[in-house]
Amino acid sequence: AQKITQTQPGMFVQEKEAVTLDCTYDTSDQSYGLFWYKQPSSGEMIFLIYQGSYDEQNATEGRYSLNFQKARKSTNLVISASQLGDSAMYFCAMREVQGGKLIFGQGTELSVKP
Amino acid sequence: KAGVTQTPRYLIKTRGQQVTLSCSPISGHRSVSWYQQTPGQGLQFLFEYFSETQRNKGNFPGRFSGRQFSNSRSEMNVSTLELGDSALYLCASSLVVAFETQYFGPGTRLLVL
């Protein structure tokens, strides 16, 4: 069965510094999609970045980038130049080939200090 | 383009009542999924609809049901509410299924007393 593991319940980072949020996954599928979402205290899940299992290059979206290591089944999110508005819960998720449901990790709460 | 909208945003019900939540997907999106988020269980998949057909269902009791209309709008219903049904219910839409990115609405916070 597919599983997503985020081992960092909470993290602190200084404003303007970079931070890496860890995510490992387990699946027997060869084709899958990996996603990161941000959830502020308001509750809405905001899509950040996507990595396909066959993508050869690490995905990048503005200040967000992924360190995708397929052999190790990890997809770590790197946020560069942290801002106060980055304080939120961050969820790693995987989407199955069949059925399309997202499987989420437990999340990492990021706090950015001024 | 407008995002995913959910109504109502907040809801208070008592045990035994039933509730209906509504979700309007992004224009052009035909797949709608529902998730329940609680502090204890995290984010759990409820069901997914595509072109008015339920494509996948999570491990929830039959009290949880849903449907999708021809305009892709979706509703979920919870009957005989229990205290444990208190949660944030999130709706997400995507163009199709498989690896398309799911975009989420603001959620409906349900409190069962």
mmCIF file with all atom_site columns, C-alpha atoms in Angstrom:
data_model
loop_
_atom_site.group_PDB
_atom_site.id
_atom_site.type_symbol
_atom_site.label_atom_id
_atom_site.label_alt_id
_atom_site.label_comp_id
_atom_site.label_asym_id
_atom_site.label_entity_id
_atom_site.label_seq_id
_atom_site.pdbx_PDB_ins_code
_atom_site.Cartn_x
_atom_site.Cartn_y
_atom_site.Cartn_z
_atom_site.occupancy
_atom_site.B_iso_or_equiv
_atom_site.pdbx_formal_charge
_atom_site.auth_seq_id
_atom_site.auth_comp_id
_atom_site.auth_asym_id
_atom_site.auth_atom_id
_atom_site.pdbx_PDB_model_num
ATOM 1   C CA . ALA A 1 1   ? 0.000   0.000  0.000   1.00 0.00 ? 1   ALA A CA 1
ATOM 2   C CA . GLN A 1 2   ? 1.103   3.520  -0.739  1.00 0.00 ? 2   GLN A CA 1
ATOM 3   C CA . LYS A 1 3   ? 2.392   5.565  2.176   1.00 0.00 ? 3   LYS A CA 1
ATOM 4   C CA . ILE A 1 4   ? 3.827   9.041  2.699   1.00 0.00 ? 4   ILE A CA 1
ATOM 5   C CA . THR A 1 5   ? 6.095   9.795  5.665   1.00 0.00 ? 5   THR A CA 1
ATOM 6   C CA . GLN A 1 6   ? 7.027   13.238 6.924   1.00 0.00 ? 6   GLN A CA 1
ATOM 7   C CA . THR A 1 7   ? 9.312   12.842 9.901   1.00 0.00 ? 7   THR A CA 1
ATOM 8   C CA . GLN A 1 8   ? 9.522   16.491 10.963  1.00 0.00 ? 8   GLN A CA 1
ATOM 9   C CA . PRO A 1 9   ? 6.410   17.495 12.940  1.00 0.00 ? 9   PRO A CA 1
ATOM 10  C CA . GLY A 1 10  ? 7.709   21.035 13.356  1.00 0.00 ? 10  GLY A CA 1
ATOM 11  C CA . MET A 1 11  ? 10.541  23.175 12.077  1.00 0.00 ? 11  MET A CA 1
ATOM 12  C CA . PHE A 1 12  ? 11.857  26.670 12.651  1.00 0.00 ? 12  PHE A CA 1
ATOM 13  C CA . VAL A 1 13  ? 13.730  28.779 10.138  1.00 0.00 ? 13  VAL A CA 1
ATOM 14  C CA . GLN A 1 14  ? 15.082  32.311 10.213  1.00 0.00 ? 14  GLN A CA 1
ATOM 15  C CA . GLU A 1 15  ? 13.584  34.771 7.757   1.00 0.00 ? 15  GLU A CA 1
ATOM 16  C CA . LYS A 1 16  ? 15.534  34.917 4.455   1.00 0.00 ? 16  LYS A CA 1
ATOM 17  C CA . GLU A 1 17  ? 17.187  31.540 5.070   1.00 0.00 ? 17  GLU A CA 1
ATOM 18  C CA . ALA A 1 18  ? 16.512  28.335 3.143   1.00 0.00 ? 18  ALA A CA 1
ATOM 19  C CA . VAL A 1 19  ? 14.766  25.347 4.671   1.00 0.00 ? 19  VAL A CA 1
ATOM 20  C CA . THR A 1 20  ? 14.307  21.725 3.593   1.00 0.00 ? 20  THR A CA 1
ATOM 21  C CA . LEU A 1 21  ? 11.219  19.711 4.465   1.00 0.00 ? 21  LEU A CA 1
ATOM 22  C CA . ASP A 1 22  ? 11.611  15.964 4.214   1.00 0.00 ? 22  ASP A CA 1
ATOM 23  C CA . CYS A 1 23  ? 9.246   13.483 2.613   1.00 0.00 ? 23  CYS A CA 1
ATOM 24  C CA . THR A 1 24  ? 9.650   9.807  1.831   1.00 0.00 ? 24  THR A CA 1
ATOM 25  C CA . TYR A 1 25  ? 7.132   7.622  0.093   1.00 0.00 ? 25  TYR A CA 1
ATOM 26  C CA . ASP A 1 26  ? 6.422   3.989  -0.483  1.00 0.00 ? 26  ASP A CA 1
ATOM 27  C CA . THR A 1 27  ? 4.724   2.594  -3.555  1.00 0.00 ? 27  THR A CA 1
ATOM 28  C CA . SER A 1 28  ? 4.945   -0.386 -5.848  1.00 0.00 ? 28  SER A CA 1
ATOM 29  C CA . ASP A 1 29  ? 3.692   1.642  -8.811  1.00 0.00 ? 29  ASP A CA 1
ATOM 30  C CA . GLN A 1 30  ? 6.151   2.702  -11.489 1.00 0.00 ? 30  GLN A CA 1
ATOM 31  C CA . SER A 1 31  ? 4.075   5.737  -12.429 1.00 0.00 ? 31  SER A CA 1
ATOM 32  C CA . TYR A 1 32  ? 2.964   8.210  -9.809  1.00 0.00 ? 32  TYR A CA 1
ATOM 33  C CA . GLY A 1 33  ? 2.784   11.900 -9.058  1.00 0.00 ? 33  GLY A CA 1
ATOM 34  C CA . LEU A 1 34  ? 4.214   13.679 -6.034  1.00 0.00 ? 34  LEU A CA 1
ATOM 35  C CA . PHE A 1 35  ? 2.795   16.943 -4.749  1.00 0.00 ? 35  PHE A CA 1
ATOM 36  C CA . TRP A 1 36  ? 3.459   19.490 -2.054  1.00 0.00 ? 36  TRP A CA 1
ATOM 37  C CA . TYR A 1 37  ? 0.713   21.612 -0.537  1.00 0.00 ? 37  TYR A CA 1
ATOM 38  C CA . LYS A 1 38  ? 0.778   24.486 1.942   1.00 0.00 ? 38  LYS A CA 1
ATOM 39  C CA . GLN A 1 39  ? -1.999  24.894 4.480   1.00 0.00 ? 39  GLN A CA 1
ATOM 40  C CA . PRO A 1 40  ? -2.121  28.201 6.377   1.00 0.00 ? 40  PRO A CA 1
ATOM 41  C CA . SER A 1 41  ? -4.173  28.516 9.532   1.00 0.00 ? 41  SER A CA 1
ATOM 42  C CA . SER A 1 42  ? -7.166  29.498 7.388   1.00 0.00 ? 42  SER A CA 1
ATOM 43  C CA . GLY A 1 43  ? -7.394  25.876 6.270   1.00 0.00 ? 43  GLY A CA 1
ATOM 44  C CA . GLU A 1 44  ? -7.185  26.112 2.512   1.00 0.00 ? 44  GLU A CA 1
ATOM 45  C CA . MET A 1 45  ? -4.748  23.719 0.837   1.00 0.00 ? 45  MET A CA 1
ATOM 46  C CA . ILE A 1 46  ? -2.559  25.613 -1.609  1.00 0.00 ? 46  ILE A CA 1
ATOM 47  C CA . PHE A 1 47  ? -0.774  23.679 -4.347  1.00 0.00 ? 47  PHE A CA 1
ATOM 48  C CA . LEU A 1 48  ? 2.940   24.442 -4.477  1.00 0.00 ? 48  LEU A CA 1
ATOM 49  C CA . ILE A 1 49  ? 4.816   22.064 -6.750  1.00 0.00 ? 49  ILE A CA 1
ATOM 50  C CA . TYR A 1 50  ? 4.561   18.756 -8.626  1.00 0.00 ? 50  TYR A CA 1
ATOM 51  C CA . GLN A 1 51  ? 7.056   16.034 -9.567  1.00 0.00 ? 51  GLN A CA 1
ATOM 52  C CA . GLY A 1 52  ? 6.240   13.149 -11.866 1.00 0.00 ? 52  GLY A CA 1
ATOM 53  C CA . SER A 1 53  ? 7.916   9.819  -11.286 1.00 0.00 ? 53  SER A CA 1
ATOM 54  C CA . TYR A 1 54  ? 9.412   9.887  -14.802 1.00 0.00 ? 54  TYR A CA 1
ATOM 55  C CA . ASP A 1 55  ? 10.614  13.469 -14.656 1.00 0.00 ? 55  ASP A CA 1
ATOM 56  C CA . GLU A 1 56  ? 14.384  13.493 -14.964 1.00 0.00 ? 56  GLU A CA 1
ATOM 57  C CA . GLN A 1 57  ? 14.862  16.986 -13.623 1.00 0.00 ? 57  GLN A CA 1
ATOM 58  C CA . ASN A 1 58  ? 13.926  18.276 -10.209 1.00 0.00 ? 58  ASN A CA 1
ATOM 59  C CA . ALA A 1 59  ? 10.847  20.474 -10.290 1.00 0.00 ? 59  ALA A CA 1
ATOM 60  C CA . THR A 1 60  ? 11.168  24.201 -9.568  1.00 0.00 ? 60  THR A CA 1
ATOM 61  C CA . GLU A 1 61  ? 8.469   26.829 -8.981  1.00 0.00 ? 61  GLU A CA 1
ATOM 62  C CA . GLY A 1 62  ? 9.740   30.221 -7.908  1.00 0.00 ? 62  GLY A CA 1
ATOM 63  C CA . ARG A 1 63  ? 11.192  29.880 -4.395  1.00 0.00 ? 63  ARG A CA 1
ATOM 64  C CA . TYR A 1 64  ? 10.113  26.231 -4.210  1.00 0.00 ? 64  TYR A CA 1
ATOM 65  C CA . SER A 1 65  ? 12.181  23.365 -5.535  1.00 0.00 ? 65  SER A CA 1
ATOM 66  C CA . LEU A 1 66  ? 12.233  19.621 -5.049  1.00 0.00 ? 66  LEU A CA 1
ATOM 67  C CA . ASN A 1 67  ? 15.150  17.357 -4.329  1.00 0.00 ? 67  ASN A CA 1
ATOM 68  C CA . PHE A 1 68  ? 13.731  14.215 -5.948  1.00 0.00 ? 68  PHE A CA 1
ATOM 69  C CA . GLN A 1 69  ? 15.677  11.018 -5.348  1.00 0.00 ? 69  GLN A CA 1
ATOM 70  C CA . LYS A 1 70  ? 13.691  8.219  -6.938  1.00 0.00 ? 70  LYS A CA 1
ATOM 71  C CA . ALA A 1 71  ? 15.961  5.374  -5.811  1.00 0.00 ? 71  ALA A CA 1
ATOM 72  C CA . ARG A 1 72  ? 15.660  6.520  -2.215  1.00 0.00 ? 72  ARG A CA 1
ATOM 73  C CA . LYS A 1 73  ? 11.939  7.276  -2.669  1.00 0.00 ? 73  LYS A CA 1
ATOM 74  C CA . SER A 1 74  ? 12.270  10.750 -1.280  1.00 0.00 ? 74  SER A CA 1
ATOM 75  C CA . THR A 1 75  ? 11.047  14.127 -2.483  1.00 0.00 ? 75  THR A CA 1
ATOM 76  C CA . ASN A 1 76  ? 12.233  16.906 -0.200  1.00 0.00 ? 76  ASN A CA 1
ATOM 77  C CA . LEU A 1 77  ? 10.864  20.429 -0.556  1.00 0.00 ? 77  LEU A CA 1
ATOM 78  C CA . VAL A 1 78  ? 13.348  23.282 -0.464  1.00 0.00 ? 78  VAL A CA 1
ATOM 79  C CA . ILE A 1 79  ? 12.058  26.771 0.258   1.00 0.00 ? 79  ILE A CA 1
ATOM 80  C CA . SER A 1 80  ? 14.622  29.439 -0.469  1.00 0.00 ? 80  SER A CA 1
ATOM 81  C CA . ALA A 1 81  ? 14.687  32.895 1.104   1.00 0.00 ? 81  ALA A CA 1
ATOM 82  C CA . SER A 1 82  ? 11.979  32.126 3.676   1.00 0.00 ? 82  SER A CA 1
ATOM 83  C CA . GLN A 1 83  ? 9.364   34.770 4.313   1.00 0.00 ? 83  GLN A CA 1
ATOM 84  C CA . LEU A 1 84  ? 7.109   35.296 7.328   1.00 0.00 ? 84  LEU A CA 1
ATOM 85  C CA . GLY A 1 85  ? 4.150   34.333 5.152   1.00 0.00 ? 85  GLY A CA 1
ATOM 86  C CA . ASP A 1 86  ? 5.666   30.890 4.653   1.00 0.00 ? 86  ASP A CA 1
ATOM 87  C CA . SER A 1 87  ? 4.667   29.943 8.203   1.00 0.00 ? 87  SER A CA 1
ATOM 88  C CA . ALA A 1 88  ? 2.124   27.151 7.700   1.00 0.00 ? 88  ALA A CA 1
ATOM 89  C CA . MET A 1 89  ? 1.624   23.389 7.589   1.00 0.00 ? 89  MET A CA 1
ATOM 90  C CA . TYR A 1 90  ? 3.233   21.695 4.613   1.00 0.00 ? 90  TYR A CA 1
ATOM 91  C CA . PHE A 1 91  ? 1.926   18.419 3.262   1.00 0.00 ? 91  PHE A CA 1
ATOM 92  C CA . CYS A 1 92  ? 3.593   15.987 0.923   1.00 0.00 ? 92  CYS A CA 1
ATOM 93  C CA . ALA A 1 93  ? 1.192   13.864 -1.119  1.00 0.00 ? 93  ALA A CA 1
ATOM 94  C CA . MET A 1 94  ? 1.218   11.155 -3.760  1.00 0.00 ? 94  MET A CA 1
ATOM 95  C CA . ARG A 1 95  ? -1.392  10.438 -6.365  1.00 0.00 ? 95  ARG A CA 1
ATOM 96  C CA . GLU A 1 96  ? -2.036  6.882  -7.461  1.00 0.00 ? 96  GLU A CA 1
ATOM 97  C CA . VAL A 1 97  ? -2.230  5.730  -11.050 1.00 0.00 ? 97  VAL A CA 1
ATOM 98  C CA . GLN A 1 98  ? -5.673  4.229  -10.540 1.00 0.00 ? 98  GLN A CA 1
ATOM 99  C CA . GLY A 1 99  ? -8.428  6.030  -8.743  1.00 0.00 ? 99  GLY A CA 1
ATOM 100 C CA . GLY A 1 100 ? -6.590  9.306  -8.521  1.00 0.00 ? 100 GLY A CA 1
ATOM 101 C CA . LYS A 1 101 ? -6.858  9.858  -4.797  1.00 0.00 ? 101 LYS A CA 1
ATOM 102 C CA . LEU A 1 102 ? -4.178  11.807 -2.996  1.00 0.00 ? 102 LEU A CA 1
ATOM 103 C CA . ILE A 1 103 ? -2.401  10.120 -0.116  1.00 0.00 ? 103 ILE A CA 1
ATOM 104 C CA . PHE A 1 104 ? -1.048  12.628 2.364   1.00 0.00 ? 104 PHE A CA 1
ATOM 105 C CA . GLY A 1 105 ? 1.696   12.624 4.932   1.00 0.00 ? 105 GLY A CA 1
ATOM 106 C CA . GLN A 1 106 ? 1.117   13.899 8.449   1.00 0.00 ? 106 GLN A CA 1
ATOM 107 C CA . GLY A 1 107 ? 2.538   17.296 7.616   1.00 0.00 ? 107 GLY A CA 1
ATOM 108 C CA . THR A 1 108 ? 5.331   19.552 8.865   1.00 0.00 ? 108 THR A CA 1
ATOM 109 C CA . GLU A 1 109 ? 4.549   22.782 10.672  1.00 0.00 ? 109 GLU A CA 1
ATOM 110 C CA . LEU A 1 110 ? 6.989   25.444 9.545   1.00 0.00 ? 110 LEU A CA 1
ATOM 111 C CA . SER A 1 111 ? 7.530   28.581 11.607  1.00 0.00 ? 111 SER A CA 1
ATOM 112 C CA . VAL A 1 112 ? 9.524   31.442 10.120  1.00 0.00 ? 112 VAL A CA 1
ATOM 113 C CA . LYS A 1 113 ? 11.188  33.703 12.681  1.00 0.00 ? 113 LYS A CA 1
ATOM 114 C CA . PRO A 1 114 ? 11.829  37.397 11.953  1.00 0.00 ? 114 PRO A CA 1
ATOM 115 C CA . LYS B 2 1   ? -10.533 31.850 -13.436 1.00 0.00 ? 1   LYS B CA 1
ATOM 116 C CA . ALA B 2 2   ? -12.415 31.343 -10.180 1.00 0.00 ? 2   ALA B CA 1
ATOM 117 C CA . GLY B 2 3   ? -11.111 28.726 -7.787  1.00 0.00 ? 3   GLY B CA 1
ATOM 118 C CA . VAL B 2 4   ? -12.911 25.901 -6.064  1.00 0.00 ? 4   VAL B CA 1
ATOM 119 C CA . THR B 2 5   ? -15.742 27.145 -3.888  1.00 0.00 ? 5   THR B CA 1
ATOM 120 C CA . GLN B 2 6   ? -17.320 25.365 -0.964  1.00 0.00 ? 6   GLN B CA 1
ATOM 121 C CA . THR B 2 7   ? -20.465 26.178 0.951   1.00 0.00 ? 7   THR B CA 1
ATOM 122 C CA . PRO B 2 8   ? -21.123 26.611 3.733   1.00 0.00 ? 8   PRO B CA 1
ATOM 123 C CA . ARG B 2 9   ? -17.788 27.568 5.259   1.00 0.00 ? 9   ARG B CA 1
ATOM 124 C CA . TYR B 2 10  ? -18.831 26.815 8.813   1.00 0.00 ? 10  TYR B CA 1
ATOM 125 C CA . LEU B 2 11  ? -21.520 24.562 10.184  1.00 0.00 ? 11  LEU B CA 1
ATOM 126 C CA . ILE B 2 12  ? -22.669 23.514 13.636  1.00 0.00 ? 12  ILE B CA 1
ATOM 127 C CA . LYS B 2 13  ? -24.905 20.477 13.966  1.00 0.00 ? 13  LYS B CA 1
ATOM 128 C CA . THR B 2 14  ? -26.006 18.146 16.737  1.00 0.00 ? 14  THR B CA 1
ATOM 129 C CA . ARG B 2 15  ? -25.600 14.407 16.922  1.00 0.00 ? 15  ARG B CA 1
ATOM 130 C CA . GLY B 2 16  ? -28.101 12.482 14.839  1.00 0.00 ? 16  GLY B CA 1
ATOM 131 C CA . GLN B 2 17  ? -28.699 15.257 12.352  1.00 0.00 ? 17  GLN B CA 1
ATOM 132 C CA . GLN B 2 18  ? -27.633 15.120 8.732   1.00 0.00 ? 18  GLN B CA 1
ATOM 133 C CA . VAL B 2 19  ? -25.645 17.632 6.725   1.00 0.00 ? 19  VAL B CA 1
ATOM 134 C CA . THR B 2 20  ? -25.061 18.427 3.067   1.00 0.00 ? 20  THR B CA 1
ATOM 135 C CA . LEU B 2 21  ? -21.913 20.163 1.872   1.00 0.00 ? 21  LEU B CA 1
ATOM 136 C CA . SER B 2 22  ? -21.523 21.664 -1.571  1.00 0.00 ? 22  SER B CA 1
ATOM 137 C CA . CYS B 2 23  ? -18.528 22.076 -3.857  1.00 0.00 ? 23  CYS B CA 1
ATOM 138 C CA . SER B 2 24  ? -18.211 23.932 -7.152  1.00 0.00 ? 24  SER B CA 1
ATOM 139 C CA . PRO B 2 25  ? -15.057 22.986 -9.067  1.00 0.00 ? 25  PRO B CA 1
ATOM 140 C CA . ILE B 2 26  ? -12.871 25.186 -11.198 1.00 0.00 ? 26  ILE B CA 1
ATOM 141 C CA . SER B 2 27  ? -14.524 25.812 -14.556 1.00 0.00 ? 27  SER B CA 1
ATOM 142 C CA . GLY B 2 28  ? -13.688 22.984 -16.932 1.00 0.00 ? 28  GLY B CA 1
ATOM 143 C CA . HIS B 2 29  ? -12.643 20.560 -14.215 1.00 0.00 ? 29  HIS B CA 1
ATOM 144 C CA . ARG B 2 30  ? -14.578 17.319 -14.322 1.00 0.00 ? 30  ARG B CA 1
ATOM 145 C CA . SER B 2 31  ? -13.064 15.459 -11.390 1.00 0.00 ? 31  SER B CA 1
ATOM 146 C CA . VAL B 2 32  ? -14.068 16.301 -7.830  1.00 0.00 ? 32  VAL B CA 1
ATOM 147 C CA . SER B 2 33  ? -12.641 14.655 -4.717  1.00 0.00 ? 33  SER B CA 1
ATOM 148 C CA . TRP B 2 34  ? -13.556 15.012 -1.080  1.00 0.00 ? 34  TRP B CA 1
ATOM 149 C CA . TYR B 2 35  ? -11.254 14.723 1.923   1.00 0.00 ? 35  TYR B CA 1
ATOM 150 C CA . GLN B 2 36  ? -11.782 14.796 5.665   1.00 0.00 ? 36  GLN B CA 1
ATOM 151 C CA . GLN B 2 37  ? -9.156  16.410 7.865   1.00 0.00 ? 37  GLN B CA 1
ATOM 152 C CA . THR B 2 38  ? -8.995  15.852 11.621  1.00 0.00 ? 38  THR B CA 1
ATOM 153 C CA . PRO B 2 39  ? -6.164  16.423 14.112  1.00 0.00 ? 39  PRO B CA 1
ATOM 154 C CA . GLY B 2 40  ? -6.050  12.741 14.976  1.00 0.00 ? 40  GLY B CA 1
ATOM 155 C CA . GLN B 2 41  ? -6.385  11.071 11.573  1.00 0.00 ? 41  GLN B CA 1
ATOM 156 C CA . GLY B 2 42  ? -4.942  13.745 9.321   1.00 0.00 ? 42  GLY B CA 1
ATOM 157 C CA . LEU B 2 43  ? -6.188  13.992 5.747   1.00 0.00 ? 43  LEU B CA 1
ATOM 158 C CA . GLN B 2 44  ? -8.276  11.071 4.594   1.00 0.00 ? 44  GLN B CA 1
ATOM 159 C CA . PHE B 2 45  ? -9.825  10.468 1.202   1.00 0.00 ? 45  PHE B CA 1
ATOM 160 C CA . LEU B 2 46  ? -13.597 10.178 1.115   1.00 0.00 ? 46  LEU B CA 1
ATOM 161 C CA . PHE B 2 47  ? -14.542 9.753  -2.543  1.00 0.00 ? 47  PHE B CA 1
ATOM 162 C CA . GLU B 2 48  ? -13.904 10.947 -6.061  1.00 0.00 ? 48  GLU B CA 1
ATOM 163 C CA . TYR B 2 49  ? -16.360 11.710 -8.832  1.00 0.00 ? 49  TYR B CA 1
ATOM 164 C CA . PHE B 2 50  ? -15.763 12.076 -12.534 1.00 0.00 ? 50  PHE B CA 1
ATOM 165 C CA . SER B 2 51  ? -18.505 12.790 -15.039 1.00 0.00 ? 51  SER B CA 1
ATOM 166 C CA . GLU B 2 52  ? -21.206 12.080 -12.452 1.00 0.00 ? 52  GLU B CA 1
ATOM 167 C CA . THR B 2 53  ? -19.751 8.660  -11.609 1.00 0.00 ? 53  THR B CA 1
ATOM 168 C CA . GLN B 2 54  ? -18.087 7.705  -8.367  1.00 0.00 ? 54  GLN B CA 1
ATOM 169 C CA . ARG B 2 55  ? -14.647 6.482  -9.370  1.00 0.00 ? 55  ARG B CA 1
ATOM 170 C CA . ASN B 2 56  ? -13.160 5.712  -6.015  1.00 0.00 ? 56  ASN B CA 1
ATOM 171 C CA . LYS B 2 57  ? -14.260 5.545  -2.406  1.00 0.00 ? 57  LYS B CA 1
ATOM 172 C CA . GLY B 2 58  ? -12.311 5.732  0.811   1.00 0.00 ? 58  GLY B CA 1
ATOM 173 C CA . ASN B 2 59  ? -12.773 3.692  3.932   1.00 0.00 ? 59  ASN B CA 1
ATOM 174 C CA . PHE B 2 60  ? -15.704 5.531  5.469   1.00 0.00 ? 60  PHE B CA 1
ATOM 175 C CA . PRO B 2 61  ? -19.068 4.196  6.662   1.00 0.00 ? 61  PRO B CA 1
ATOM 176 C CA . GLY B 2 62  ? -22.134 4.331  4.472   1.00 0.00 ? 62  GLY B CA 1
ATOM 177 C CA . ARG B 2 63  ? -23.329 7.417  6.355   1.00 0.00 ? 63  ARG B CA 1
ATOM 178 C CA . PHE B 2 64  ? -21.002 9.349  4.078   1.00 0.00 ? 64  PHE B CA 1
ATOM 179 C CA . SER B 2 65  ? -22.289 9.694  0.558   1.00 0.00 ? 65  SER B CA 1
ATOM 180 C CA . GLY B 2 66  ? -21.855 12.011 -2.365  1.00 0.00 ? 66  GLY B CA 1
ATOM 181 C CA . ARG B 2 67  ? -22.927 12.803 -5.849  1.00 0.00 ? 67  ARG B CA 1
ATOM 182 C CA . GLN B 2 68  ? -21.898 14.883 -8.816  1.00 0.00 ? 68  GLN B CA 1
ATOM 183 C CA . PHE B 2 69  ? -24.151 16.802 -11.133 1.00 0.00 ? 69  PHE B CA 1
ATOM 184 C CA . SER B 2 70  ? -23.906 17.289 -14.871 1.00 0.00 ? 70  SER B CA 1
ATOM 185 C CA . ASN B 2 71  ? -22.242 20.695 -14.357 1.00 0.00 ? 71  ASN B CA 1
ATOM 186 C CA . SER B 2 72  ? -19.542 18.945 -12.256 1.00 0.00 ? 72  SER B CA 1
ATOM 187 C CA . ARG B 2 73  ? -20.737 20.499 -9.018  1.00 0.00 ? 73  ARG B CA 1
ATOM 188 C CA . SER B 2 74  ? -20.656 18.000 -6.195  1.00 0.00 ? 74  SER B CA 1
ATOM 189 C CA . GLU B 2 75  ? -22.355 17.474 -2.878  1.00 0.00 ? 75  GLU B CA 1
ATOM 190 C CA . MET B 2 76  ? -21.508 15.237 0.000   1.00 0.00 ? 76  MET B CA 1
ATOM 191 C CA . ASN B 2 77  ? -23.963 14.165 2.645   1.00 0.00 ? 77  ASN B CA 1
ATOM 192 C CA . VAL B 2 78  ? -23.375 12.836 6.116   1.00 0.00 ? 78  VAL B CA 1
ATOM 193 C CA . SER B 2 79  ? -26.336 11.265 7.849   1.00 0.00 ? 79  SER B CA 1
ATOM 194 C CA . THR B 2 80  ? -26.786 10.486 11.528  1.00 0.00 ? 80  THR B CA 1
ATOM 195 C CA . LEU B 2 81  ? -23.932 12.730 12.580  1.00 0.00 ? 81  LEU B CA 1
ATOM 196 C CA . GLU B 2 82  ? -21.536 11.581 15.280  1.00 0.00 ? 82  GLU B CA 1
ATOM 197 C CA . LEU B 2 83  ? -19.194 13.663 17.414  1.00 0.00 ? 83  LEU B CA 1
ATOM 198 C CA . GLY B 2 84  ? -16.262 12.169 15.514  1.00 0.00 ? 84  GLY B CA 1
ATOM 199 C CA . ASP B 2 85  ? -17.519 13.659 12.272  1.00 0.00 ? 85  ASP B CA 1
ATOM 200 C CA . SER B 2 86  ? -16.335 17.068 13.453  1.00 0.00 ? 86  SER B CA 1
ATOM 201 C CA . ALA B 2 87  ? -13.674 17.970 10.919  1.00 0.00 ? 87  ALA B CA 1
ATOM 202 C CA . LEU B 2 88  ? -12.577 20.179 8.083   1.00 0.00 ? 88  LEU B CA 1
ATOM 203 C CA . TYR B 2 89  ? -14.050 18.835 4.845   1.00 0.00 ? 89  TYR B CA 1
ATOM 204 C CA . LEU B 2 90  ? -12.027 19.733 1.796   1.00 0.00 ? 90  LEU B CA 1
ATOM 205 C CA . CYS B 2 91  ? -13.106 19.493 -1.784  1.00 0.00 ? 91  CYS B CA 1
ATOM 206 C CA . ALA B 2 92  ? -10.615 19.370 -4.642  1.00 0.00 ? 92  ALA B CA 1
ATOM 207 C CA . SER B 2 93  ? -11.025 19.498 -8.387  1.00 0.00 ? 93  SER B CA 1
ATOM 208 C CA . SER B 2 94  ? -8.854  18.528 -11.329 1.00 0.00 ? 94  SER B CA 1
ATOM 209 C CA . LEU B 2 95  ? -9.216  18.338 -15.090 1.00 0.00 ? 95  LEU B CA 1
ATOM 210 C CA . VAL B 2 96  ? -9.227  14.572 -15.163 1.00 0.00 ? 96  VAL B CA 1
ATOM 211 C CA . VAL B 2 97  ? -8.006  11.843 -12.868 1.00 0.00 ? 97  VAL B CA 1
ATOM 212 C CA . ALA B 2 98  ? -4.508  10.263 -12.704 1.00 0.00 ? 98  ALA B CA 1
ATOM 213 C CA . PHE B 2 99  ? -1.704  12.772 -12.171 1.00 0.00 ? 99  PHE B CA 1
ATOM 214 C CA . GLU B 2 100 ? -3.491  16.013 -12.760 1.00 0.00 ? 100 GLU B CA 1
ATOM 215 C CA . THR B 2 101 ? -2.982  18.471 -9.925  1.00 0.00 ? 101 THR B CA 1
ATOM 216 C CA . GLN B 2 102 ? -5.888  18.698 -7.524  1.00 0.00 ? 102 GLN B CA 1
ATOM 217 C CA . TYR B 2 103 ? -6.825  22.240 -6.511  1.00 0.00 ? 103 TYR B CA 1
ATOM 218 C CA . PHE B 2 104 ? -8.547  22.627 -3.188  1.00 0.00 ? 104 PHE B CA 1
ATOM 219 C CA . GLY B 2 105 ? -11.330 24.824 -1.950  1.00 0.00 ? 105 GLY B CA 1
ATOM 220 C CA . PRO B 2 106 ? -11.316 26.693 1.382   1.00 0.00 ? 106 PRO B CA 1
ATOM 221 C CA . GLY B 2 107 ? -13.066 23.838 3.153   1.00 0.00 ? 107 GLY B CA 1
ATOM 222 C CA . THR B 2 108 ? -16.131 23.510 5.338   1.00 0.00 ? 108 THR B CA 1
ATOM 223 C CA . ARG B 2 109 ? -15.561 23.336 9.083   1.00 0.00 ? 109 ARG B CA 1
ATOM 224 C CA . LEU B 2 110 ? -18.176 21.075 10.633  1.00 0.00 ? 110 LEU B CA 1
ATOM 225 C CA . LEU B 2 111 ? -18.686 20.953 14.375  1.00 0.00 ? 111 LEU B CA 1
ATOM 226 C CA . VAL B 2 112 ? -20.960 18.268 15.777  1.00 0.00 ? 112 VAL B CA 1
ATOM 227 C CA . LEU B 2 113 ? -22.236 18.876 19.308  1.00 0.00 ? 113 LEU B CA 1
#
